Coordinates of C-alpha atoms in Angstrom, one line a residue:
E1 CA 21.8 -26.6 -68.4
A2 CA 18.0 -26.1 -69.0
Q3 CA 17.5 -28.9 -66.7
E4 CA 19.4 -27.2 -63.3
E5 CA 16.1 -24.6 -64.2
A6 CA 14.2 -27.2 -63.5
R7 CA 15.6 -28.0 -60.2
P8 CA 12.6 -27.5 -57.5
V9 CA 14.6 -25.1 -55.1
T10 CA 15.5 -27.5 -52.2
D11 CA 17.2 -29.7 -54.4
L12 CA 19.3 -26.8 -55.4
F13 CA 19.3 -25.4 -51.7
S14 CA 20.4 -28.8 -50.4
E15 CA 23.0 -28.7 -53.5
T16 CA 24.4 -25.4 -52.6
T17 CA 24.4 -26.4 -48.4
A18 CA 26.2 -29.5 -49.3
V19 CA 28.6 -27.7 -51.5
A20 CA 29.4 -24.8 -49.0
E21 CA 30.6 -27.4 -46.2
Q22 CA 32.6 -29.3 -48.3
L23 CA 34.2 -25.9 -49.0
E24 CA 34.6 -25.2 -45.5
R25 CA 35.9 -28.6 -44.5
A26 CA 38.8 -27.7 -47.9
E27 CA 39.6 -24.9 -47.0
A28 CA 40.5 -26.5 -43.5
K29 CA 43.0 -28.7 -44.9
L30 CA 44.8 -25.9 -47.1
K31 CA 44.9 -24.2 -44.0
R32 CA 46.6 -27.0 -42.1
A33 CA 48.3 -27.5 -45.3
E34 CA 50.1 -24.9 -45.5
A35 CA 51.5 -24.0 -42.3
F36 CA 53.0 -27.3 -42.2
K37 CA 54.1 -27.0 -46.1
M38 CA 52.5 -29.8 -46.7
P39 CA 53.6 -31.3 -50.7
E40 CA 49.5 -31.6 -51.4
I41 CA 49.1 -27.6 -51.1
E42 CA 48.7 -26.4 -54.8
K43 CA 45.9 -29.8 -54.6
L44 CA 44.2 -28.0 -52.0
R45 CA 44.0 -25.2 -53.5
E46 CA 42.7 -26.1 -56.7
E47 CA 40.1 -28.3 -54.5
V48 CA 39.1 -25.1 -52.8
E49 CA 39.3 -22.4 -55.8
R50 CA 36.9 -25.3 -57.8
L51 CA 34.4 -25.7 -54.9
S52 CA 34.6 -21.9 -54.7
I53 CA 33.3 -21.2 -58.0
R54 CA 31.1 -24.2 -58.1
F55 CA 29.7 -23.1 -55.0
K56 CA 29.3 -19.1 -55.7
K57 CA 27.0 -20.4 -59.2
L58 CA 24.7 -22.4 -56.7
E59 CA 24.2 -19.2 -55.0
R60 CA 23.6 -17.3 -57.4
E61 CA 21.1 -20.2 -59.2
L62 CA 19.3 -20.6 -55.8
Q63 CA 19.2 -16.3 -55.7
V64 CA 17.6 -16.0 -58.7
T65 CA 15.3 -19.2 -58.5
T66 CA 14.1 -17.1 -55.2
S67 CA 13.9 -14.7 -56.2
P68 CA 10.3 -12.3 -57.5
S69 CA 10.5 -12.0 -61.0
P70 CA 9.5 -8.2 -61.5
P71 CA 6.3 -6.9 -63.3
E72 CA 6.9 -6.4 -67.0
D73 CA 6.5 -2.5 -66.5
A74 CA 8.3 -2.0 -63.3
P75 CA 10.9 0.2 -64.4
P76 CA 14.5 -1.6 -64.4
E77 CA 15.9 -2.3 -60.9
R78 CA 19.6 -0.8 -60.1
S79 CA 22.8 -3.5 -59.9
R80 CA 22.7 -4.1 -56.9
R81 CA 26.2 -6.4 -55.9
P82 CA 25.5 -9.7 -54.0
T83 CA 25.3 -9.9 -50.5
P84 CA 28.6 -11.8 -49.7
K85 CA 28.1 -14.8 -47.4
V86 CA 28.7 -14.1 -44.1
R87 CA 31.6 -16.0 -42.5
T88 CA 32.2 -16.0 -38.4
G89 CA 34.4 -18.2 -36.3
F90 CA 31.2 -19.5 -33.2
R91 CA 32.4 -22.3 -32.5
R92 CA 30.0 -25.0 -31.1
N93 CA 31.5 -28.4 -29.2
G94 CA 35.0 -27.2 -30.3
K95 CA 33.7 -27.2 -34.4
R96 CA 33.0 -24.2 -36.5
L97 CA 29.3 -23.8 -36.9
T98 CA 28.3 -24.9 -40.6
E99 CA 25.2 -24.0 -42.3
A100 CA 22.5 -26.9 -40.7
D101 CA 23.2 -25.6 -36.8
W102 CA 22.5 -21.3 -37.7
E103 CA 19.6 -22.4 -39.5
H104 CA 18.6 -24.6 -36.2
L105 CA 19.5 -21.6 -33.8
V106 CA 16.7 -19.6 -36.3
G107 CA 14.1 -21.9 -36.1
Y108 CA 15.3 -21.8 -32.3
A109 CA 15.2 -18.0 -31.7
E110 CA 11.3 -18.0 -33.0
T111 CA 10.6 -19.2 -29.4
M112 CA 12.4 -18.2 -27.1
T113 CA 11.0 -15.0 -25.2
S114 CA 12.3 -11.6 -25.3
E115 CA 14.8 -12.2 -22.9
E116 CA 16.4 -15.3 -24.2
W117 CA 16.7 -13.3 -27.3
D118 CA 18.7 -10.4 -25.8
G119 CA 20.9 -12.3 -24.2
L120 CA 21.2 -14.7 -27.3
F121 CA 21.9 -11.4 -29.5
D122 CA 24.8 -10.2 -27.1
Q123 CA 26.3 -13.2 -27.2
L124 CA 26.2 -14.0 -31.0
G125 CA 27.4 -9.8 -31.2
S126 CA 27.6 -7.8 -34.9
E127 CA 28.7 -10.7 -36.5
G128 CA 26.7 -13.4 -35.5
R129 CA 23.9 -11.3 -36.0
E130 CA 24.4 -10.2 -39.0
K131 CA 25.3 -14.4 -40.5
F132 CA 22.2 -14.5 -38.1
F133 CA 19.5 -12.6 -40.2
E134 CA 21.2 -13.1 -43.4
V135 CA 20.5 -17.1 -42.5
R136 CA 16.5 -15.9 -41.4
E137 CA 16.0 -14.0 -44.6
R138 CA 17.5 -17.0 -46.4
L139 CA 14.7 -19.4 -45.2
R140 CA 12.4 -17.3 -45.2
L141 CA 13.0 -16.8 -49.4
L142 CA 13.0 -20.7 -49.1
K143 CA 10.0 -20.6 -47.7
Q144 CA 8.5 -18.5 -49.7
A145 CA 9.0 -20.2 -52.7
E146 CA 8.3 -23.4 -51.7
E147 CA 4.9 -22.3 -50.7
G148 CA 4.2 -19.9 -53.9
G149 CA 5.6 -23.3 -56.2
K150 CA 2.2 -25.7 -54.1

């Protein structure tokens, strides 16, 4: 476990993203199996559960790694409920948007004019905007952690 703590943030982020993608694929397979009452439903449920637990663990570890430590003289922080990961049904070319797609969109949005920005946000709706800001904040924290580690 001490080895996990020593992992660079970029490795942790990559692993978290990979597990999230595996979880999305497993959930899709499980949905199909349930819809068609296929015999491998139980095996897929176990896989989804295993990946879900791993993803949550990695997400917590990434959050701890990228969160700045409070000063020793700071008052204790009230416990906060972790923010749930926003899942959206947005699709591109018939496929659900991946985390990488959202990250690309966040990067591209920084080059947009204010009119393009307004149009994008109208198209995304409240659920999409929430996901957009979640990804933007995660990328900001990752960048901040990388710059602090140099």
